[in-house]
Short mmCIF file of C-alpha atoms and ligand atoms in Angstrom, two decimals:
data_model
loop_
_atom_site.label_atom_id
_atom_site.label_comp_id
_atom_site.label_asym_id
_atom_site.label_seq_id
_atom_site.Cartn_x
_atom_site.Cartn_y
_atom_site.Cartn_z
CA MET A 129 113.52 109.69 92.57
CA THR A 130 111.01 107.12 93.74
CA LYS A 131 111.68 103.47 94.42
CA ALA A 132 109.15 101.17 92.69
CA ALA A 133 108.64 97.47 91.96
CA LEU A 134 108.38 96.95 88.19
CA MET A 135 107.05 93.98 86.26
CA ARG A 136 109.25 93.71 83.17
CA ALA A 137 107.95 90.33 81.91
CA PHE A 138 105.36 87.70 82.88
CA HIS A 139 106.55 85.13 85.44
CA GLU A 140 109.77 87.06 86.18
CA PRO A 141 110.60 88.49 89.62
CA LEU A 142 109.79 92.18 89.95
CA SER A 143 112.60 94.62 89.41
CA VAL A 144 113.00 97.22 92.17
CA GLU A 145 114.22 100.39 90.49
CA GLU A 146 114.34 104.15 90.88
CA VAL A 147 111.72 105.89 88.75
CA THR A 148 110.80 109.53 88.22
CA LEU A 149 107.50 111.37 88.54
CA PRO A 150 106.58 114.87 87.34
CA HIS A 151 104.51 117.30 89.40
CA ALA A 152 100.80 116.49 89.69
CA GLY A 153 99.05 117.83 86.58
CA PRO A 154 95.55 119.31 86.33
CA GLY A 155 92.98 116.98 87.88
CA GLU A 156 95.69 114.83 89.49
CA VAL A 157 97.22 114.37 92.90
CA LYS A 158 100.56 113.05 94.10
CA VAL A 159 100.55 110.59 97.01
CA ARG A 160 103.46 109.62 99.26
CA LEU A 161 102.57 105.97 99.83
CA LEU A 162 103.31 104.51 103.24
CA ALA A 163 102.07 100.94 102.74
CA SER A 164 100.78 98.65 100.01
CA GLY A 165 99.22 95.23 100.25
CA ILE A 166 100.26 92.47 97.88
CA CYS A 167 96.98 91.15 96.50
CA HIS A 168 96.43 87.85 94.71
CA SER A 169 95.45 89.93 91.68
CA ASP A 170 99.04 91.22 91.58
CA LEU A 171 100.19 87.61 91.42
CA SER A 172 97.59 86.90 88.71
CA VAL A 173 98.73 89.85 86.60
CA GLN A 174 102.35 88.74 87.04
CA SER A 175 101.43 85.26 85.80
CA GLY A 176 98.94 86.49 83.16
CA VAL A 177 96.23 84.04 84.27
CA LEU A 178 93.38 86.57 84.35
CA LEU A 179 93.91 87.54 80.73
CA SER A 180 92.93 86.16 77.34
CA SER A 181 95.86 85.57 75.01
CA ALA A 182 94.98 88.78 73.10
CA GLN A 183 94.93 90.76 76.33
CA ARG A 184 98.16 89.13 77.41
CA ASP A 185 99.76 90.28 74.16
CA GLY A 186 98.29 93.76 74.72
CA LEU A 187 99.54 93.91 78.27
CA ALA A 188 102.95 92.70 77.21
CA THR A 189 103.29 96.00 75.35
CA LYS A 190 102.72 97.71 78.70
CA PHE A 191 105.98 96.60 80.25
CA PRO A 192 107.45 97.81 82.43
CA MET A 193 104.56 98.30 84.86
CA VAL A 194 104.48 99.19 88.54
CA LEU A 195 102.31 96.54 90.18
CA GLY A 196 100.16 97.04 93.28
CA HIS A 197 96.66 98.47 93.61
CA GLU A 198 95.85 98.53 97.32
CA GLY A 199 97.77 101.24 99.12
CA ALA A 200 97.60 103.96 101.75
CA GLY A 201 99.45 107.24 102.03
CA VAL A 202 99.37 111.00 102.33
CA ILE A 203 98.72 113.56 99.60
CA THR A 204 101.78 115.70 98.93
CA GLU A 205 100.64 117.68 95.86
CA VAL A 206 97.29 118.68 94.45
CA GLY A 207 96.99 119.58 90.77
CA ALA A 208 94.90 122.41 89.37
CA GLY A 209 91.16 121.93 89.54
CA VAL A 210 91.16 119.30 92.30
CA THR A 211 88.79 120.41 95.02
CA SER A 212 87.88 117.16 96.77
CA LEU A 213 91.33 116.53 98.30
CA ARG A 214 94.06 118.60 99.93
CA GLU A 215 97.75 118.31 100.70
CA GLY A 216 98.14 116.32 103.93
CA ASP A 217 94.97 114.26 103.48
CA HIS A 218 95.33 110.57 104.32
CA VAL A 219 94.01 108.39 101.51
CA ILE A 220 93.66 104.82 100.34
CA THR A 221 93.66 103.70 96.70
CA LEU A 222 90.93 101.83 94.84
CA PRO A 223 91.74 99.24 92.14
CA ILE A 224 88.61 100.37 90.28
CA GLY A 225 87.96 104.08 90.49
CA GLN A 226 84.42 105.38 90.93
CA CYS A 227 83.76 108.49 88.82
CA GLY A 228 80.30 109.36 90.14
CA ASP A 229 79.08 110.37 86.67
CA CYS A 230 78.80 107.34 84.37
CA VAL A 231 75.65 105.30 83.84
CA TYR A 232 76.62 102.74 86.52
CA CYS A 233 77.69 105.31 89.12
CA SER A 234 74.39 107.11 88.44
CA LYS A 235 72.37 104.00 89.19
CA SER A 236 74.15 103.20 92.46
CA GLN A 237 76.45 100.55 90.99
CA PRO A 238 79.78 102.41 91.21
CA PHE A 239 81.63 99.08 91.44
CA LEU A 240 80.86 98.72 87.72
CA CYS A 241 82.08 102.26 86.89
CA ASP A 242 82.89 102.54 83.17
CA SER A 243 85.65 105.04 83.72
CA GLY A 244 87.21 103.06 86.60
CA GLN A 245 87.19 99.85 84.58
CA SER A 246 88.72 101.57 81.56
CA ILE A 247 91.52 103.06 83.68
CA MET A 248 92.11 99.63 85.23
CA ARG A 249 92.26 97.86 81.84
CA HIS A 250 94.66 100.37 80.33
CA ALA A 251 96.99 100.48 83.36
CA ALA A 252 97.23 104.20 82.74
CA MET A 253 95.83 107.58 83.69
CA PRO A 254 92.41 108.48 82.19
CA ASP A 255 94.09 110.14 79.17
CA GLY A 256 95.85 106.83 78.38
CA SER A 257 99.33 108.03 79.32
CA THR A 258 101.40 107.23 82.37
CA ARG A 259 103.32 109.32 84.86
CA PHE A 260 106.15 107.03 86.00
CA ALA A 261 109.31 106.89 83.89
CA THR A 262 112.65 105.16 84.28
CA GLU A 263 115.85 107.17 84.66
CA SER A 264 116.46 106.67 80.94
CA GLY A 265 113.04 108.14 80.10
CA GLU A 266 111.17 104.91 79.35
CA SER A 267 107.43 105.13 80.22
CA VAL A 268 106.35 102.90 83.12
CA TRP A 269 102.70 101.81 83.24
CA GLN A 270 100.65 101.82 86.43
CA MET A 271 98.58 98.76 87.36
CA SER A 272 94.91 99.79 87.66
CA GLY A 273 95.99 103.35 86.82
CA ILE A 274 97.67 103.40 90.23
CA GLY A 275 100.77 101.25 90.90
CA THR A 276 101.05 101.19 94.68
CA LEU A 277 104.29 99.20 94.95
CA ALA A 278 106.11 102.53 94.82
CA GLU A 279 107.06 105.19 97.34
CA GLU A 280 105.04 107.82 95.46
CA LEU A 281 102.49 107.91 92.68
CA ILE A 282 100.33 110.27 90.69
CA VAL A 283 96.69 109.33 90.44
CA THR A 284 93.27 110.75 89.69
CA PRO A 285 91.11 111.55 92.75
CA THR A 286 88.39 109.11 91.60
CA SER A 287 90.81 106.27 92.50
CA LEU A 288 91.20 107.52 96.09
CA VAL A 289 89.14 107.62 99.26
CA LYS A 290 90.05 110.06 102.02
CA ILE A 291 90.33 108.50 105.48
CA ALA A 292 90.75 109.99 108.94
CA PRO A 293 94.35 110.27 110.16
CA GLY A 294 95.40 107.86 112.89
CA VAL A 295 94.56 104.60 111.14
CA ASN A 296 97.51 102.19 111.01
CA MET A 297 98.74 102.59 107.41
CA ALA A 298 99.53 98.88 106.89
CA SER A 299 95.94 98.00 107.79
CA ALA A 300 94.52 100.93 105.83
CA SER A 301 96.38 99.78 102.71
CA LEU A 302 94.29 96.60 102.57
CA VAL A 303 90.94 98.35 102.79
CA GLY A 304 90.68 99.46 99.15
CA CYS A 305 90.77 95.96 97.66
CA ALA A 306 90.76 92.84 99.86
CA ILE A 307 88.75 94.25 102.75
CA LEU A 308 86.16 96.12 100.65
CA THR A 309 85.72 93.13 98.35
CA GLY A 310 85.35 90.60 101.15
CA SER A 311 83.19 92.60 103.54
CA GLY A 312 81.08 93.95 100.69
CA SER A 313 80.43 90.43 99.42
CA ALA A 314 78.72 89.66 102.73
CA LEU A 315 77.18 93.07 103.48
CA ASN A 316 76.21 94.21 99.96
CA THR A 317 76.10 91.32 97.48
CA ALA A 318 74.68 88.51 99.60
CA ASP A 319 71.35 88.70 101.32
CA ILE A 320 72.26 87.27 104.74
CA LYS A 321 69.44 86.96 107.22
CA GLN A 322 69.74 86.85 111.00
CA GLY A 323 70.54 83.27 112.01
CA ASP A 324 71.73 82.12 108.57
CA THR A 325 74.46 79.56 108.05
CA VAL A 326 77.20 80.48 105.60
CA VAL A 327 80.33 78.84 104.28
CA VAL A 328 83.44 80.67 103.11
CA VAL A 329 85.66 78.63 100.80
CA GLY A 330 89.12 80.20 100.87
CA CYS A 331 90.39 82.12 103.90
CA GLY A 332 92.91 84.62 102.53
CA PRO A 333 92.42 88.33 103.32
CA VAL A 334 89.23 88.42 101.22
CA GLY A 335 87.80 85.30 102.91
CA GLN A 336 88.68 86.65 106.38
CA SER A 337 86.78 89.83 105.47
CA ILE A 338 83.76 87.85 104.21
CA ILE A 339 83.67 86.01 107.54
CA GLN A 340 83.61 89.30 109.44
CA GLY A 341 81.01 90.83 107.12
CA ALA A 342 78.83 87.74 107.56
CA ARG A 343 79.15 87.99 111.34
CA ILE A 344 78.12 91.67 111.23
CA ALA A 345 75.22 90.80 108.89
CA GLY A 346 73.87 88.37 111.50
CA ALA A 347 74.99 84.94 110.31
CA GLU A 348 74.81 82.46 113.18
CA ARG A 349 77.09 79.78 111.84
CA ILE A 350 80.07 80.63 109.68
CA ILE A 351 81.96 77.63 108.32
CA ALA A 352 85.50 78.36 107.14
CA VAL A 353 87.11 76.07 104.56
CA ASP A 354 90.80 76.23 103.68
CA LEU A 355 93.82 74.05 102.97
CA LEU A 356 95.89 75.67 105.71
CA PRO A 357 95.28 75.21 109.46
CA SER A 358 96.84 78.64 110.11
CA LYS A 359 94.20 80.37 107.96
CA LEU A 360 91.43 78.39 109.69
CA ALA A 361 92.78 79.41 113.11
CA LEU A 362 92.69 83.06 112.04
CA ALA A 363 89.17 82.56 110.63
CA THR A 364 88.00 81.35 114.04
CA LYS A 365 89.66 84.32 115.71
CA VAL A 366 87.72 86.77 113.51
CA GLY A 367 84.34 85.06 113.73
CA ALA A 368 84.09 81.64 112.06
CA THR A 369 82.22 79.08 114.18
CA ASP A 370 83.35 75.91 112.36
CA GLU A 371 86.56 74.94 110.58
CA VAL A 372 86.79 72.48 107.70
CA LEU A 373 90.29 71.55 106.58
CA ALA A 374 90.40 70.95 102.83
CA GLY A 375 92.85 68.64 101.08
CA PRO A 376 93.15 66.10 98.31
CA ASP A 377 91.77 63.25 100.43
CA ARG A 378 88.97 65.22 102.02
CA ASP A 379 85.34 65.52 100.90
CA VAL A 380 84.64 69.08 102.04
CA VAL A 381 81.14 69.12 100.53
CA ASP A 382 80.20 66.10 102.63
CA GLU A 383 81.73 67.65 105.75
CA VAL A 384 79.81 70.91 105.28
CA ARG A 385 76.58 68.99 104.63
CA LYS A 386 77.13 66.95 107.81
CA LEU A 387 77.65 70.15 109.79
CA THR A 388 74.28 71.42 108.52
CA ASN A 389 72.17 68.29 109.14
CA GLY A 390 72.46 67.35 105.50
CA HIS A 391 70.77 70.53 104.26
CA GLY A 392 73.69 72.65 103.15
CA VAL A 393 74.21 76.35 103.84
CA ASP A 394 72.08 79.42 103.15
CA VAL A 395 74.95 81.30 101.53
CA ALA A 396 78.17 79.86 100.06
CA PHE A 397 81.05 82.22 99.21
CA GLU A 398 83.70 81.10 96.77
CA ALA A 399 86.80 83.22 97.49
CA ILE A 400 89.54 81.42 95.58
CA GLY A 401 88.60 81.29 91.89
CA LEU A 402 89.15 77.65 91.01
CA GLN A 403 86.85 75.23 89.17
CA VAL A 404 86.92 72.69 92.00
CA THR A 405 86.02 75.21 94.72
CA THR A 406 83.33 76.82 92.56
CA ASP A 407 81.68 73.40 92.07
CA GLN A 408 82.03 72.70 95.80
CA ALA A 409 80.38 76.01 96.77
CA ILE A 410 77.37 75.20 94.57
CA LYS A 411 77.05 71.71 96.07
CA MET A 412 77.33 73.04 99.64
CA THR A 413 74.29 75.30 99.19
CA ALA A 414 70.85 74.36 100.54
CA LYS A 415 67.58 74.75 98.60
CA GLY A 416 66.84 78.45 98.21
CA GLY A 417 70.47 79.29 98.89
CA GLN A 418 72.82 81.81 97.35
CA ILE A 419 76.20 81.18 95.77
CA ILE A 420 78.39 84.29 95.84
CA ILE A 421 81.36 84.21 93.46
CA VAL A 422 84.17 86.38 94.85
CA GLY A 423 87.44 84.72 93.74
CA MET A 424 89.07 86.03 90.56
CA ALA A 425 89.15 82.89 88.44
CA PRO A 426 91.19 82.14 85.33
CA ARG A 427 89.12 82.57 82.15
CA ASP A 428 88.33 78.87 81.61
CA VAL A 429 86.59 78.39 84.98
CA MET A 430 82.82 77.92 84.47
CA VAL A 431 79.95 78.33 86.89
CA SER A 432 77.45 75.58 86.14
CA MET A 433 74.43 74.35 88.03
CA PRO A 434 71.71 71.88 86.99
CA SER A 435 68.73 73.82 85.64
CA LEU A 436 66.07 71.57 87.16
CA SER A 437 67.45 70.47 90.52
CA GLY A 438 69.59 73.56 91.10
CA VAL A 439 68.06 76.67 89.52
CA LEU A 440 64.38 75.67 89.31
CA ARG A 441 63.47 73.20 92.05
CA GLY A 442 66.50 74.15 94.11
CA ALA A 443 65.65 77.86 93.71
CA LYS A 444 69.34 78.71 94.05
CA THR A 445 70.80 82.09 93.08
CA ILE A 446 74.29 82.82 91.81
CA ARG A 447 75.73 86.33 92.17
CA GLY A 448 79.08 87.66 91.05
CA SER A 449 80.46 89.94 93.74
CA TYR A 450 82.68 92.21 91.69
CA PHE A 451 84.58 94.54 94.06
CA GLY A 452 82.12 93.55 96.80
CA TRP A 453 79.43 95.66 95.10
CA SER A 454 81.08 98.54 96.94
CA ASP A 455 80.19 102.19 96.97
CA ALA A 456 83.71 102.99 98.11
CA GLN A 457 83.24 106.45 99.59
CA LYS A 458 80.40 105.20 101.78
CA ASP A 459 81.62 101.67 102.51
CA VAL A 460 85.18 102.62 103.49
CA ALA A 461 83.83 105.01 106.13
CA ARG A 462 81.50 102.28 107.44
CA LEU A 463 84.33 99.73 107.59
CA LEU A 464 86.77 102.02 109.34
CA GLU A 465 84.10 102.78 111.90
CA TYR A 466 83.72 99.02 112.55
CA TYR A 467 87.53 98.78 112.69
CA LYS A 468 87.75 101.59 115.23
CA GLU A 469 85.08 99.94 117.38
CA GLY A 470 86.98 96.64 117.30
CA VAL A 471 84.13 94.94 115.44
CA PHE A 472 86.15 94.42 112.26
CA HIS A 473 89.72 93.13 112.58
CA ILE A 474 92.32 94.12 109.99
CA ASP A 475 95.63 94.22 111.93
CA GLU A 476 95.22 90.52 112.77
CA ILE A 477 94.95 89.54 109.09
CA ILE A 478 98.44 90.85 108.27
CA SER A 479 100.87 87.95 108.68
CA SER A 480 104.03 89.61 107.39
CA VAL A 481 105.42 93.08 106.61
CA VAL A 482 108.34 93.47 104.20
CA LYS A 483 110.29 96.40 102.75
CA ILE A 484 110.10 97.06 99.02
CA ASP A 485 113.52 95.45 98.45
CA GLN A 486 112.01 92.17 99.70
CA VAL A 487 108.88 92.43 97.55
CA ASN A 488 109.71 89.26 95.61
CA ASP A 489 109.99 87.28 98.86
CA GLY A 490 106.51 88.55 99.69
CA PHE A 491 105.16 87.42 96.32
CA SER A 492 106.77 83.97 96.75
CA SER A 493 105.49 83.36 100.26
CA LEU A 494 101.94 84.31 99.19
CA LYS A 495 102.15 82.07 96.14
CA GLU A 496 103.38 79.16 98.25
CA GLY A 497 100.62 79.73 100.82
CA LYS A 498 103.15 80.40 103.60
CA GLU A 499 101.52 83.72 104.48
CA THR A 500 97.90 84.87 104.68
CA CYS A 501 98.61 88.49 103.90
CA VAL A 502 101.79 90.40 103.13
CA VAL A 503 102.05 94.19 103.33
CA VAL A 504 104.94 96.23 101.94
CA ASP A 505 106.10 99.00 104.29
CA LEU A 506 106.94 102.00 102.10
CA SER A 507 107.49 104.52 104.91
ZN1 ZN B 170 93.37 93.31 94.82
ZN1 ZN B 171 81.46 105.89 87.07
#
């Protein structure tokens, strides 16, 4: 039996239950998970905000579902035909698998992988079925085809990246989603030049990783914007040069413009996914600047910029940084090298570690903004 955190309805606390798993089938592996991050996307799936009403109805037929999509663990079983991974390998999970074969993987855009996105949408294995079941035999779906808020899972190797042993598992668990997305937004999606000024709006785990990616890319000034002083303090610790505290009575656009002699920044990252912060990021950008959209926004949030003063005369560019434009196999190795050298900080981003029985406390404290980053210890 495996303990797992199940979503049984939108907006309801997760239900921690014992589930069963079969042996790994052909083309599959079984992973003993040791840690899983709780990502804001888990909160968004729980509340249904990322979905259209039709999708919400569709997903509602996929209850119960094990949430969680950023995890780290050790392979305990390898199914027939799997040659890329072995029992005992340390791995991290990817929310969007990268198959290596589809049209996007073939043109060096594996972050848009057709197969990975299909698996993610269906919350199932590639064949559309699921491996978890309750004790009574009810099928249990797997968020992103994974479901890392569980002690064990069965997954396809395209949703995993092998890592060297010795990496702290709590830190490793964040790499597959928050860290890849944030660092990739700065190192892959944005075109940051030596000496550039950037702003990062939203300093959760993704924002903290953008800040570090921007520092590595050569940005000279990195302005962190957040509602919480604790997140700004952490931002400064990992590389931000200026802090701007946001709030209902504060004009953050004006403050960022003042910090940049009225010009605005070269690159503005939006890492929250709200209308107000998206509009602010656009207004904070200088002529010729880039706006990088990283935050997963509800469906009604629009990105709009004046055609004449923004796009044409302003020569501004907007890019959507889906999954940090990551080539996971390559980028994870690069990141963990930076981590090992002490250039990229992950341990410092984790503000709280809980056991799976306290998973709902973790969700609540993230939702209320009390914590920057919560990891579930599954060891
Ligand atoms: Zn995530
Ligand atoms: Zn692919």
